[in-house]
Structures are given as C-alpha cells and as structure tokens.
Coordinates of C-alpha atoms in Angstrom, one line a residue:
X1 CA 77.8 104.2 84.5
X2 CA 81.0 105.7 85.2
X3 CA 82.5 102.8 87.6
X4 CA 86.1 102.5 86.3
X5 CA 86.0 106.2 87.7
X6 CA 85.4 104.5 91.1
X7 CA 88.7 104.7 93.7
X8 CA 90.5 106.6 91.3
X9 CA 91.2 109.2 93.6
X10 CA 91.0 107.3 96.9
X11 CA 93.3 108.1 99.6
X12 CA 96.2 105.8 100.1
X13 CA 97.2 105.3 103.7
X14 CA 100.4 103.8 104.8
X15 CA 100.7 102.5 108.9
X16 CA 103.3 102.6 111.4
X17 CA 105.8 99.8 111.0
X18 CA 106.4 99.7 114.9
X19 CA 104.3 100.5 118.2
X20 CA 105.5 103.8 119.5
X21 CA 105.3 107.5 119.0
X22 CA 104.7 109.0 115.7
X23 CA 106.1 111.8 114.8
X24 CA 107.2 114.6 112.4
X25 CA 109.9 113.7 110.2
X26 CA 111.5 117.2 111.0
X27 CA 112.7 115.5 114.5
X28 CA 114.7 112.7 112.9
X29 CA 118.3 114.1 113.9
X30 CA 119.5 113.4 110.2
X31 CA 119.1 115.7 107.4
X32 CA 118.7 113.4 105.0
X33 CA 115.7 112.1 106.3
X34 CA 114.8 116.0 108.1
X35 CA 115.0 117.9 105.4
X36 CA 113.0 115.3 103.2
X37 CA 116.0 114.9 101.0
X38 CA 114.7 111.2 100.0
X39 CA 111.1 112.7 100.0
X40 CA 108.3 113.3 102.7
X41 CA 107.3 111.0 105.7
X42 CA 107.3 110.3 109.5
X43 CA 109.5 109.2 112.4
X44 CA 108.3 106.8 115.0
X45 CA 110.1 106.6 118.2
X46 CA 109.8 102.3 119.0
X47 CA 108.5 100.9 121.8
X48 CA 109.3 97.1 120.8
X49 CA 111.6 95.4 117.6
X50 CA 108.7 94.5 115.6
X51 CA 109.3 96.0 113.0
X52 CA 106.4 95.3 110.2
X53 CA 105.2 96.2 106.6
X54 CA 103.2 99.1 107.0
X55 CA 101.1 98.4 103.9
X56 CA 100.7 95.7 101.3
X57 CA 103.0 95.0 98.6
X58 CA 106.0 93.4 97.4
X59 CA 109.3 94.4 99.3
X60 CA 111.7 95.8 96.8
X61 CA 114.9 95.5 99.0
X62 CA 115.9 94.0 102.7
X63 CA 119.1 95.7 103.4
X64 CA 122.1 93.2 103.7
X65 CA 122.7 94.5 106.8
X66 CA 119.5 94.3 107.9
X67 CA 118.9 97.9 109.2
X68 CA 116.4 99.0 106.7
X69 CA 113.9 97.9 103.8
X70 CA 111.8 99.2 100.9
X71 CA 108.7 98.0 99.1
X72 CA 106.3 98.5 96.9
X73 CA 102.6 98.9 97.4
X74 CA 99.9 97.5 95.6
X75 CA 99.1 101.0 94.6
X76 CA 102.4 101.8 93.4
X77 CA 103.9 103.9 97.1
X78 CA 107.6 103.6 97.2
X79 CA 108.3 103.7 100.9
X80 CA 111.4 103.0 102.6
X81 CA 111.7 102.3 106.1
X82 CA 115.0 102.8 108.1
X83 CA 115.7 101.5 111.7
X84 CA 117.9 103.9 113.5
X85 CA 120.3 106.2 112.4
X86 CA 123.6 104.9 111.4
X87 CA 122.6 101.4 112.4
X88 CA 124.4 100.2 108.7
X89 CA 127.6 100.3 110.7
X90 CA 126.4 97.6 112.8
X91 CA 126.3 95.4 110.0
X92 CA 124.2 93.5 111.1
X93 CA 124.7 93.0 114.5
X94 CA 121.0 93.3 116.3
X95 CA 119.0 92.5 113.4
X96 CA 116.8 89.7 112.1
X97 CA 115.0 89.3 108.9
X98 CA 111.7 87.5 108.6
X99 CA 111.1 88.2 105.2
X100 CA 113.4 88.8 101.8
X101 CA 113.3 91.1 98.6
X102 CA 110.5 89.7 95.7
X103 CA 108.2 88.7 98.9
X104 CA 104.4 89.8 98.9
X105 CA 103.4 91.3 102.2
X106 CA 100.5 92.2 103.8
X107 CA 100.3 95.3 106.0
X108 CA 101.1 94.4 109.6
X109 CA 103.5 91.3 108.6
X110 CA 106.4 91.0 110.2
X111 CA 109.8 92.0 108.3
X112 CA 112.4 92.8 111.0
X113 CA 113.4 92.5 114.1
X114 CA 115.5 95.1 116.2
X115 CA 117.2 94.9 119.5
X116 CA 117.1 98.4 120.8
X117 CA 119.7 96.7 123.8
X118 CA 122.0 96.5 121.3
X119 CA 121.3 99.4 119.1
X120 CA 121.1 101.5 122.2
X121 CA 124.3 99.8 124.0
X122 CA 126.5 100.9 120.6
X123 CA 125.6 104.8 121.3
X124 CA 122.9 104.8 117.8
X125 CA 119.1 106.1 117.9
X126 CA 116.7 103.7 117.2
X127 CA 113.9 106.2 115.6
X128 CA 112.7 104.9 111.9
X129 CA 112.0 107.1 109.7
X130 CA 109.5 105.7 107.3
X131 CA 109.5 108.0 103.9
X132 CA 107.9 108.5 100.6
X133 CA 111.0 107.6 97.7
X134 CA 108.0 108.8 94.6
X135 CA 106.5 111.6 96.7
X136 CA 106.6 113.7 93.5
X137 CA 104.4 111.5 92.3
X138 CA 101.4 112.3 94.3
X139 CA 99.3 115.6 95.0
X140 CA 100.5 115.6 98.6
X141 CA 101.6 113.1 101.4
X142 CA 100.4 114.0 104.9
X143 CA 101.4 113.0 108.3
X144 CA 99.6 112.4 111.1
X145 CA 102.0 112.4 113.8
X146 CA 102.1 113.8 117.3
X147 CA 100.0 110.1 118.6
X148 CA 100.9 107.0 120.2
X149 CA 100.7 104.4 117.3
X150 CA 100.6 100.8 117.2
X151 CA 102.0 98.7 113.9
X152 CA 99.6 99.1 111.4
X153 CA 97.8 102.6 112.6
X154 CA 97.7 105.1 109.7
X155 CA 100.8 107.7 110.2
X156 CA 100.5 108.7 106.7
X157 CA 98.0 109.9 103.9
X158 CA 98.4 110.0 101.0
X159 CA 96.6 112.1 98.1
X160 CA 97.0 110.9 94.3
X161 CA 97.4 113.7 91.8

C-alpha cells in the first residue's frame, strides 16, 4: 500500500577507493580536510595505486592534474576523493586516468592510478581523503574507520534527513 515509501530512508554507503587503512579524517595532516572544512569523511592510508570509484555514479570532475576526482552518486552523494596532500604540484607527474568527467561508474571501477614511488620520492603523503562536498544535506554521515579496507568496503554511512 505505501510502496513508494519503500527505501526512502535507506542508508547510503560509500566504499574505500583504495586497499589500505581507513581512518578518521581528523588524522589527514591538512585542515582543510581535518577540520571538515569541505564537509565530513575518511582517510585511507594506500597500500596499492588503484585508486577506484567508491560508489556508483557519474564522475563530475577528473582533476587535470590527475591527483584527485569528484562524482556523483546515483543517490545524489557529492564525494570527492583526493590522492595525497599537495600532490597538485606534481602536475601530473605519477598519475594515470582510466576514466574522464560525464563517465558512469560503477562502484569498484577503476579511475586512477598512483605511484606512491613517486609521490613518496617528491617528499608528499599519499593518504586520500575521501569527503562528503553536500554533507549538510544529510541527517548525519558516519565513519567507520579504524580497519583494514579493501576498494569497495564500506568506510562510510550515510543517513538521509
């Protein structure tokens, strides 16, 4: 009887875009991303350079220099995902897309790859923040950090309003 009422509510979860450690977004040594200037998330330390959509949607921008990307999901989640710290001064350098801005992606396709050698071998961190850009636009976003993670596992849940 009430079936449009279905899902409605339905919490939204949004994966890691990398294997590694996911953690608060309070560790990211950037206040930007730290003090949830851009809005609420999580960090994930990388154990490889795949880096992947970690939900479906449409990607909204690939970075010219190829050091971070944002999308779109399906359910509306504005999430931006940002490979190191400071790693836009590298132009580049490191980086390869496998996917461009206007492309639908499934969660777990692959968007980037890093070389942490290289990232590493120019002094820069190679954390990625992943964060919320409409957090205000949901009841609450939640992380669950503190886990090893593989691309795709749920770091984040979020609650509509």
């Amino acid at each position: 009887m009430f079936g449009f009422l279905k899902g409605k509510n339905k919490e939204i979860m949004i994966g890691s875009p990398v294997k590694g450690k996911a953690v608060p977004i309070s560790e990211v040594n950037d206040p930007t991303f730290a003090e949830e200037i851009l809005g609420k998330g999580v960090a994930v330390i990388p154990e490889d350079g795949k880096i992947c959509a970690p939900a479906a949607g449409e990607l909204s921008m690939v970075f010219d220099t190829l050091h971070a990307f944002s999308m779109t999901t399906s359910e509306g989640v504005e999430i931006l995902v940002h490979v190191g710290l400071e790693t836009v001064s590298l132009k580049g350098k490191g980086f390869t897309a496998h996917a461009k801005a206007g492309d639908k992606v499934e969660k777990g396709d692959l968007i980037l790859t890093a070389d942490f050698d290289v990232i590493k071998g120019e002094g820069l961190d190679t954390i990625i923040p992943v964060v919320i850009c409409n957090t205000d636009e949901y009841k609450a976003v939640e992380t669950l950090a503190g886990k090893e993670v593989n691309a795709g596992d749920d770091v984040l849940q979020i609650s509509p309003k």
